[in-house]
Structure formats: C-alpha cells, structure tokens
C-alpha cells in the first residue's frame, strides 16, 4: 500500500444530532407543561428500565408513541419533558423494566416481548444498525440519561428523605430539607496517543474478539481535561504524554456520560499495561488503523464503529489530523 492511503467514506458521530428546543425557561410552568403534554402533536420516547421500546416498522423502528399508546407499557415511573421538535412536544417516560440485561455484555440482545408489533433492543444496537432515523438518537440519549438519573437518585443525598420530580424532570426537590438536586453528567476523557506514524490502542476483556480502541477514563474532581488524559494513559499503559489536543465530544448514554475526545502526543514509547484495566495494549501503524477502519485487516483486528468517538479519533490519526 502506498503512503497515500485510499480515502475512507464520511462518518457521522452517534447521539450528537439533537435539534430539540429544550424550552428550559418553561420547565417550572405547570400550566404550560400540562397544555404541552395535551397537545395532539405530543409524543413520548418510552424506556423499559434501560431499554427503549420501539414500534416495529418495515425498515426498523419508530420510537415515538402517543400518551394513550404509552399506557399499554404499564404504570409510568417518571415522565420528563425533553423539548420541542419544530413545535411538536417531546417527552421521555420510564416504565418498569421488561428484563434485566447482563451488565457485562458488550451488546445486549433483543428482548422478546409478546407483542410482535414492538421492537425492544438496546441503544447501541439501535445506533449501530440504523434502527431509527438519526434525528431520534440525540433526544433518545437525552431521555435515557435523564431517566437513569431519576431512577438512581430517588432519595435526598443530604437528609435521606424521598425526593420528588420537579422542573419538568430536570430537578428533584427534597420536601424534608428543601435541597435541590440536578441531573448529573459524568465527563470521560477518551484519547488516542500518537508517536509519529503510530498510535496507541488497547482492548478490554469485554470487547469483541480482535477489537482495539482508544483509552478512556473518568475525569476526576479538580482535574483539567489534559491532566486527565495524561494520568489515564500513564495509569493504563505506562506511556508519558506531552501535548494534548481536543478533537470533539459526544453524549454517551451508558448511562450518562460526556465523552471528550482528545489526541495526545507520546513522549515515551515503552508500554506497561495495567492488567486490571486492559487485556492488551500496543502501537499500531497508520496502515493498520486504515485497514481496521475499512474492516480489511488481515489479522481480523477491528476498532469501534462510526457511532463512537473512538472511531473518529482513529480516523483523525489516519487522515493526518493530529496537530
């Protein structure tokens, strides 16, 4: 293969397309919210626990239900307002889980339900397989992340009393001590270390066979993004990092993270793996990465799909955008 690698097809980052007008100034107006919910254009994204419920269609799934249709899925646990889609109200609703997925599974299998008109599967599969129109992925990620927070923060962290939903789902209030609690987003740095024409990738045991990815870790309190990048790469692979460059970011609803994608220049080369975090880590050539992106690697090595920010980091490296 020549130094000029063939071009790869364009890609789209998953869960980033969200054109909803969140109407945050109206979240405390109960009269407006009631009228908005009653609007005949109003629709709900419904989640059974962590899993979206879709109406099965000829080419995939439709994630939107009317309020009357959503009643069939059981007593709502929470309902939150997401925003307006060209004036049409959009809500997200949490109903009891249909099944408990394996938390160690890389991808959750479709859950069998009695109604053949329904499709119940996980958010990764929906995004990877284009099950819904792309403009639904951002609002679905928004709804899933916020509903997960409600399901795990029902009690006041200050006094322990049961809290209640307020501000259309964007706050929980404690009736006992008056504390206000807001949905959390967990920032995660995900980074590709580069050394000239090589980049560093690792694999976790839960990954599909042959898949390697960019390293990642949670941003800690009091840390800058660049410091977190340097710390995580040193902890997981023993490689020192100099310059760190931001590339892009992405909502990641597993359960409620913001992935902050960075490129990092390595100042050392020897790898020392943290075996509790990684099964393997190695340097890959630009050609190796191109073959992985193109799904043509002779050793059947692969990288994350285009919906994931890791794919974009690897693509930026292949395209020479590492400065």
Short mmCIF file of N, CA, C and O in Angstrom, two decimals, residues 201-296:
data_model
loop_
_atom_site.label_atom_id
_atom_site.label_comp_id
_atom_site.label_asym_id
_atom_site.label_seq_id
_atom_site.Cartn_x
_atom_site.Cartn_y
_atom_site.Cartn_z
N UNK A 201 -3.37 1.89 21.10
CA UNK A 201 -4.73 1.43 21.40
C UNK A 201 -4.68 0.22 22.32
O UNK A 201 -3.68 -0.50 22.37
N UNK A 202 -5.75 0.01 23.05
CA UNK A 202 -5.83 -1.13 23.95
C UNK A 202 -7.15 -1.86 23.80
O UNK A 202 -8.04 -1.41 23.08
N UNK A 203 -7.26 -2.99 24.48
CA UNK A 203 -8.51 -3.73 24.47
C UNK A 203 -8.83 -4.21 25.88
O UNK A 203 -7.94 -4.58 26.66
N UNK A 204 -10.12 -4.16 26.20
CA UNK A 204 -10.62 -4.70 27.46
C UNK A 204 -11.15 -6.11 27.21
O UNK A 204 -11.48 -6.47 26.07
N UNK A 205 -11.26 -6.88 28.27
CA UNK A 205 -11.71 -8.27 28.13
C UNK A 205 -13.13 -8.38 27.59
O UNK A 205 -13.50 -9.39 26.99
N UNK A 206 -13.95 -7.36 27.85
CA UNK A 206 -15.35 -7.41 27.41
C UNK A 206 -15.51 -7.10 25.92
O UNK A 206 -16.59 -7.29 25.37
N UNK A 207 -14.45 -6.63 25.26
CA UNK A 207 -14.55 -6.28 23.85
C UNK A 207 -14.76 -7.53 23.00
O UNK A 207 -14.31 -8.62 23.36
N UNK A 208 -15.39 -7.38 21.84
CA UNK A 208 -15.45 -8.49 20.90
C UNK A 208 -14.04 -8.91 20.48
O UNK A 208 -13.10 -8.10 20.53
N UNK A 209 -13.84 -10.17 20.11
CA UNK A 209 -12.51 -10.63 19.72
C UNK A 209 -11.88 -9.75 18.64
O UNK A 209 -12.54 -9.41 17.66
N UNK A 210 -10.63 -9.37 18.86
CA UNK A 210 -9.90 -8.61 17.87
C UNK A 210 -10.12 -7.10 17.88
O UNK A 210 -9.47 -6.38 17.11
N UNK A 211 -11.01 -6.60 18.72
CA UNK A 211 -11.29 -5.16 18.71
C UNK A 211 -10.35 -4.40 19.64
O UNK A 211 -10.17 -4.78 20.79
N UNK A 212 -9.77 -3.32 19.13
CA UNK A 212 -8.94 -2.40 19.90
C UNK A 212 -9.57 -1.01 19.83
O UNK A 212 -10.26 -0.68 18.86
N UNK A 213 -9.30 -0.20 20.86
CA UNK A 213 -9.92 1.12 20.91
C UNK A 213 -8.99 2.11 21.59
O UNK A 213 -7.95 1.75 22.16
N UNK A 214 -9.39 3.38 21.53
CA UNK A 214 -8.69 4.42 22.27
C UNK A 214 -8.86 4.18 23.77
O UNK A 214 -9.85 3.58 24.21
N UNK A 215 -7.91 4.64 24.56
CA UNK A 215 -8.02 4.51 26.01
C UNK A 215 -8.98 5.58 26.54
O UNK A 215 -9.18 6.63 25.92
N UNK A 216 -9.56 5.31 27.71
CA UNK A 216 -10.55 6.24 28.26
C UNK A 216 -10.61 6.12 29.77
O UNK A 216 -10.23 5.08 30.35
N UNK A 217 -11.10 7.17 30.42
CA UNK A 217 -11.27 7.13 31.86
C UNK A 217 -12.02 8.36 32.34
O UNK A 217 -12.09 9.38 31.64
N UNK A 218 -12.58 8.28 33.53
CA UNK A 218 -13.36 9.37 34.07
C UNK A 218 -12.48 10.54 34.50
O UNK A 218 -11.40 10.35 35.06
N UNK A 219 -12.96 11.74 34.23
CA UNK A 219 -12.32 12.96 34.71
C UNK A 219 -12.58 13.08 36.20
O UNK A 219 -13.71 12.93 36.66
N UNK A 220 -11.54 13.34 36.98
CA UNK A 220 -11.67 13.42 38.42
C UNK A 220 -11.85 14.87 38.88
O UNK A 220 -11.46 15.80 38.17
N UNK A 221 -12.43 15.08 40.07
CA UNK A 221 -12.58 16.45 40.59
C UNK A 221 -11.25 17.17 40.66
O UNK A 221 -10.23 16.59 41.05
N UNK A 222 -11.25 18.45 40.26
CA UNK A 222 -10.04 19.26 40.33
C UNK A 222 -9.05 19.01 39.23
O UNK A 222 -7.92 19.51 39.29
N UNK A 223 -9.43 18.25 38.19
CA UNK A 223 -8.53 17.90 37.10
C UNK A 223 -8.92 18.64 35.83
O UNK A 223 -10.09 18.83 35.54
N UNK A 224 -7.92 19.08 35.07
CA UNK A 224 -8.19 19.58 33.73
C UNK A 224 -8.34 18.39 32.78
O UNK A 224 -7.92 17.26 33.10
N UNK A 225 -8.91 18.64 31.62
CA UNK A 225 -9.04 17.57 30.62
C UNK A 225 -7.67 17.03 30.23
O UNK A 225 -7.46 15.82 30.17
N UNK A 226 -6.71 17.92 29.99
CA UNK A 226 -5.38 17.48 29.58
C UNK A 226 -4.70 16.66 30.67
O UNK A 226 -4.04 15.65 30.38
N UNK A 227 -4.85 17.08 31.92
CA UNK A 227 -4.25 16.31 33.01
C UNK A 227 -4.87 14.93 33.13
O UNK A 227 -4.19 13.95 33.42
N UNK A 228 -6.19 14.85 32.92
CA UNK A 228 -6.86 13.55 32.98
C UNK A 228 -6.37 12.64 31.87
O UNK A 228 -6.16 11.44 32.07
N UNK A 229 -6.17 13.19 30.67
CA UNK A 229 -5.64 12.41 29.55
C UNK A 229 -4.26 11.85 29.91
O UNK A 229 -3.98 10.65 29.72
N UNK A 230 -3.40 12.70 30.44
CA UNK A 230 -2.04 12.25 30.79
C UNK A 230 -2.08 11.18 31.89
O UNK A 230 -1.35 10.18 31.82
N UNK A 231 -2.90 11.41 32.90
CA UNK A 231 -2.98 10.45 34.01
C UNK A 231 -3.50 9.09 33.55
O UNK A 231 -2.94 8.05 33.89
N UNK A 232 -4.59 9.10 32.77
CA UNK A 232 -5.20 7.83 32.36
C UNK A 232 -4.26 7.01 31.47
O UNK A 232 -4.17 5.79 31.63
N UNK A 233 -3.58 7.66 30.54
CA UNK A 233 -2.67 6.91 29.67
C UNK A 233 -1.50 6.35 30.47
O UNK A 233 -1.07 5.20 30.27
N UNK A 234 -1.00 7.13 31.41
CA UNK A 234 0.09 6.64 32.26
C UNK A 234 -0.38 5.48 33.13
O UNK A 234 0.31 4.46 33.26
N UNK A 235 -1.57 5.60 33.72
CA UNK A 235 -2.08 4.54 34.60
C UNK A 235 -2.35 3.25 33.83
O UNK A 235 -2.06 2.15 34.32
N UNK A 236 -2.93 3.35 32.63
CA UNK A 236 -3.35 2.16 31.91
C UNK A 236 -2.25 1.54 31.06
O UNK A 236 -2.22 0.32 30.89
N UNK A 237 -1.36 2.39 30.51
CA UNK A 237 -0.37 1.86 29.57
C UNK A 237 1.06 2.25 29.91
O UNK A 237 2.00 1.81 29.22
N UNK A 238 1.28 3.09 30.93
CA UNK A 238 2.64 3.45 31.32
C UNK A 238 3.35 4.36 30.34
O UNK A 238 4.58 4.45 30.37
N UNK A 239 2.59 5.07 29.47
CA UNK A 239 3.19 5.95 28.47
C UNK A 239 3.02 7.40 28.89
O UNK A 239 1.92 7.81 29.26
N UNK A 240 4.12 8.18 28.85
CA UNK A 240 4.06 9.59 29.21
C UNK A 240 3.55 10.41 28.03
O UNK A 240 3.83 10.10 26.87
N UNK A 241 2.83 11.49 28.34
CA UNK A 241 2.19 12.32 27.32
C UNK A 241 2.61 13.78 27.49
O UNK A 241 2.70 14.29 28.61
N UNK A 242 2.85 14.44 26.35
CA UNK A 242 3.13 15.88 26.34
C UNK A 242 1.90 16.67 25.93
O UNK A 242 0.95 16.84 26.70
N UNK A 243 1.87 17.12 24.68
CA UNK A 243 0.78 17.97 24.18
C UNK A 243 -0.52 17.18 24.05
O UNK A 243 -0.53 16.05 23.58
N UNK A 244 -1.62 17.80 24.47
CA UNK A 244 -2.96 17.22 24.34
C UNK A 244 -3.82 18.18 23.53
O UNK A 244 -3.86 19.38 23.81
N UNK A 245 -4.52 17.64 22.52
CA UNK A 245 -5.36 18.46 21.65
C UNK A 245 -6.79 17.94 21.68
O UNK A 245 -7.02 16.74 21.45
N UNK A 246 -7.75 18.83 21.94
CA UNK A 246 -9.17 18.46 21.90
C UNK A 246 -9.59 18.24 20.45
O UNK A 246 -9.23 19.02 19.56
N UNK A 247 -10.41 17.19 20.20
CA UNK A 247 -10.93 16.94 18.85
C UNK A 247 -12.43 17.16 18.77
O UNK A 247 -12.91 17.95 17.97
N UNK A 248 -13.19 16.48 19.63
CA UNK A 248 -14.65 16.60 19.59
C UNK A 248 -15.22 15.96 20.85
O UNK A 248 -14.49 15.34 21.62
N UNK A 249 -16.52 16.11 21.06
CA UNK A 249 -17.15 15.45 22.21
C UNK A 249 -18.48 14.84 21.80
O UNK A 249 -18.99 15.10 20.71
N UNK A 250 -19.05 14.02 22.70
CA UNK A 250 -20.21 13.23 22.34
C UNK A 250 -20.99 12.81 23.59
O UNK A 250 -20.40 12.26 24.53
N UNK A 251 -22.30 13.04 23.62
CA UNK A 251 -23.10 12.42 24.68
C UNK A 251 -23.04 10.90 24.54
O UNK A 251 -23.10 10.37 23.43
N UNK A 252 -22.92 10.22 25.66
CA UNK A 252 -22.79 8.75 25.64
C UNK A 252 -23.73 8.22 26.71
O UNK A 252 -23.39 8.21 27.89
N UNK A 253 -24.91 7.74 26.33
CA UNK A 253 -25.95 7.40 27.32
C UNK A 253 -25.79 6.02 27.95
O UNK A 253 -26.73 5.23 28.00
N UNK A 254 -24.60 5.73 28.50
CA UNK A 254 -24.32 4.42 29.09
C UNK A 254 -23.63 4.54 30.45
O UNK A 254 -22.50 4.10 30.60
N UNK A 255 -24.25 5.09 31.49
CA UNK A 255 -25.63 5.57 31.41
C UNK A 255 -25.76 7.06 31.11
O UNK A 255 -26.77 7.46 30.53
N UNK A 256 -24.78 7.90 31.49
CA UNK A 256 -24.99 9.35 31.32
C UNK A 256 -23.66 10.06 31.27
O UNK A 256 -23.35 10.88 32.14
N UNK A 257 -22.85 9.79 30.26
CA UNK A 257 -21.51 10.36 30.18
C UNK A 257 -21.41 11.38 29.05
O UNK A 257 -22.24 11.41 28.14
N UNK A 258 -20.40 12.23 29.15
CA UNK A 258 -19.98 13.08 28.05
C UNK A 258 -18.57 12.66 27.70
O UNK A 258 -17.65 12.80 28.51
N UNK A 259 -18.40 12.11 26.50
CA UNK A 259 -17.09 11.66 26.05
C UNK A 259 -16.34 12.83 25.43
O UNK A 259 -16.83 13.46 24.49
N UNK A 260 -15.16 13.14 25.97
CA UNK A 260 -14.35 14.27 25.49
C UNK A 260 -13.16 13.69 24.75
O UNK A 260 -12.24 13.13 25.35
N UNK A 261 -13.19 13.79 23.43
CA UNK A 261 -12.20 13.13 22.59
C UNK A 261 -10.96 13.99 22.38
O UNK A 261 -11.06 15.16 21.98
N UNK A 262 -9.79 13.41 22.63
CA UNK A 262 -8.53 14.15 22.52
C UNK A 262 -7.47 13.32 21.79
O UNK A 262 -7.49 12.09 21.83
N UNK A 263 -6.56 14.03 21.15
CA UNK A 263 -5.35 13.43 20.60
C UNK A 263 -4.18 13.84 21.48
O UNK A 263 -4.12 14.98 21.95
N UNK A 264 -3.28 12.90 21.76
CA UNK A 264 -2.21 13.14 22.73
C UNK A 264 -0.87 12.71 22.14
O UNK A 264 -0.76 11.62 21.56
N UNK A 265 0.15 13.56 22.28
CA UNK A 265 1.48 13.24 21.76
C UNK A 265 2.29 12.50 22.82
O UNK A 265 2.52 13.02 23.92
N UNK A 266 2.72 11.30 22.50
CA UNK A 266 3.51 10.49 23.43
C UNK A 266 4.94 11.02 23.51
O UNK A 266 5.53 11.40 22.50
N UNK A 267 5.48 11.03 24.74
CA UNK A 267 6.89 11.40 24.92
C UNK A 267 7.71 10.20 25.40
O UNK A 267 8.91 10.32 25.63
N UNK A 268 7.06 9.05 25.56
CA UNK A 268 7.78 7.79 25.82
C UNK A 268 7.10 6.70 24.99
O UNK A 268 5.98 6.89 24.50
N UNK A 269 7.76 5.57 24.82
CA UNK A 269 7.26 4.53 23.90
C UNK A 269 6.99 3.20 24.57
O UNK A 269 6.14 2.43 24.12
N UNK A 270 7.70 2.88 25.64
CA UNK A 270 7.55 1.58 26.28
C UNK A 270 6.18 1.47 26.94
O UNK A 270 5.74 2.40 27.64
N UNK A 271 5.53 0.34 26.76
CA UNK A 271 4.19 0.12 27.30
C UNK A 271 4.27 -0.77 28.53
O UNK A 271 4.95 -1.80 28.52
N UNK A 272 3.58 -0.36 29.58
CA UNK A 272 3.45 -1.17 30.79
C UNK A 272 1.96 -1.22 31.13
O UNK A 272 1.38 -0.25 31.63
N UNK A 273 1.33 -2.36 30.86
CA UNK A 273 -0.12 -2.47 30.92
C UNK A 273 -0.61 -2.66 32.35
O UNK A 273 -0.04 -3.45 33.12
N UNK A 274 -1.67 -1.95 32.69
CA UNK A 274 -2.42 -2.22 33.91
C UNK A 274 -3.38 -3.35 33.58
O UNK A 274 -4.40 -3.15 32.93
N UNK A 275 -3.06 -4.56 34.00
CA UNK A 275 -3.83 -5.74 33.60
C UNK A 275 -5.23 -5.79 34.22
O UNK A 275 -6.05 -6.59 33.78
N UNK A 276 -5.48 -4.96 35.21
CA UNK A 276 -6.85 -4.90 35.73
C UNK A 276 -7.74 -4.07 34.82
O UNK A 276 -8.96 -4.26 34.79
N UNK A 277 -7.15 -3.13 34.08
CA UNK A 277 -7.91 -2.27 33.18
C UNK A 277 -7.93 -2.82 31.75
O UNK A 277 -8.94 -2.74 31.06
N UNK A 278 -6.79 -3.35 31.31
CA UNK A 278 -6.64 -3.75 29.91
C UNK A 278 -6.16 -5.18 29.79
O UNK A 278 -5.40 -5.67 30.62
N UNK A 279 -6.62 -5.82 28.74
CA UNK A 279 -6.11 -7.14 28.39
C UNK A 279 -4.84 -7.02 27.55
O UNK A 279 -3.93 -7.85 27.65
N UNK A 280 -4.79 -5.98 26.74
CA UNK A 280 -3.64 -5.78 25.86
C UNK A 280 -3.59 -4.31 25.45
O UNK A 280 -4.61 -3.61 25.46
N UNK A 281 -2.41 -3.83 25.11
CA UNK A 281 -2.22 -2.50 24.51
C UNK A 281 -0.99 -2.58 23.62
O UNK A 281 -0.01 -3.26 23.95
N UNK A 282 -1.06 -1.89 22.50
CA UNK A 282 0.07 -1.94 21.57
C UNK A 282 0.04 -0.72 20.66
O UNK A 282 -0.96 -0.02 20.55
N UNK A 283 1.18 -0.49 19.99
CA UNK A 283 1.27 0.57 18.99
C UNK A 283 0.80 0.02 17.64
O UNK A 283 1.17 -1.10 17.26
N UNK A 284 0.03 0.82 16.92
CA UNK A 284 -0.47 0.43 15.60
C UNK A 284 -0.01 1.45 14.56
O UNK A 284 -0.02 2.66 14.81
N UNK A 285 0.36 0.94 13.38
CA UNK A 285 0.76 1.83 12.29
C UNK A 285 -0.48 2.51 11.70
O UNK A 285 -1.62 2.06 11.89
N UNK A 286 -0.25 3.56 10.93
CA UNK A 286 -1.34 4.24 10.24
C UNK A 286 -2.04 3.28 9.27
O UNK A 286 -3.26 3.29 9.13
N UNK A 287 -1.25 2.44 8.62
CA UNK A 287 -1.84 1.47 7.69
C UNK A 287 -2.70 0.45 8.43
O UNK A 287 -3.79 0.09 7.97
N UNK A 288 -2.23 -0.03 9.58
CA UNK A 288 -3.04 -0.94 10.39
C UNK A 288 -4.40 -0.30 10.72
O UNK A 288 -5.44 -0.95 10.63
N UNK A 289 -4.34 0.96 11.12
CA UNK A 289 -5.58 1.65 11.51
C UNK A 289 -6.52 1.81 10.32
O UNK A 289 -7.74 1.65 10.45
N UNK A 290 -5.95 2.14 9.15
CA UNK A 290 -6.80 2.25 7.95
C UNK A 290 -7.49 0.92 7.68
O UNK A 290 -8.69 0.89 7.38
N UNK A 291 -6.74 -0.17 7.76
CA UNK A 291 -7.32 -1.49 7.50
C UNK A 291 -8.40 -1.84 8.53
O UNK A 291 -9.41 -2.47 8.19
N UNK A 292 -8.20 -1.44 9.78
CA UNK A 292 -9.21 -1.69 10.80
C UNK A 292 -10.47 -0.89 10.54
O UNK A 292 -11.59 -1.40 10.64
N UNK A 293 -10.31 0.38 10.18
CA UNK A 293 -11.47 1.23 9.87
C UNK A 293 -12.23 0.69 8.66
O UNK A 293 -13.46 0.74 8.61
N UNK A 294 -11.48 0.20 7.68
CA UNK A 294 -12.09 -0.32 6.44
C UNK A 294 -12.56 -1.76 6.57
O UNK A 294 -13.11 -2.32 5.62
N UNK A 295 -12.35 -2.37 7.75
CA UNK A 295 -12.73 -3.76 8.00
C UNK A 295 -12.04 -4.71 7.04
O UNK A 295 -12.62 -5.67 6.53
N UNK A 296 -10.72 -4.44 6.81
CA UNK A 296 -9.95 -5.25 5.88
C UNK A 296 -8.66 -5.77 6.51
O UNK A 296 -7.78 -6.26 5.81
#
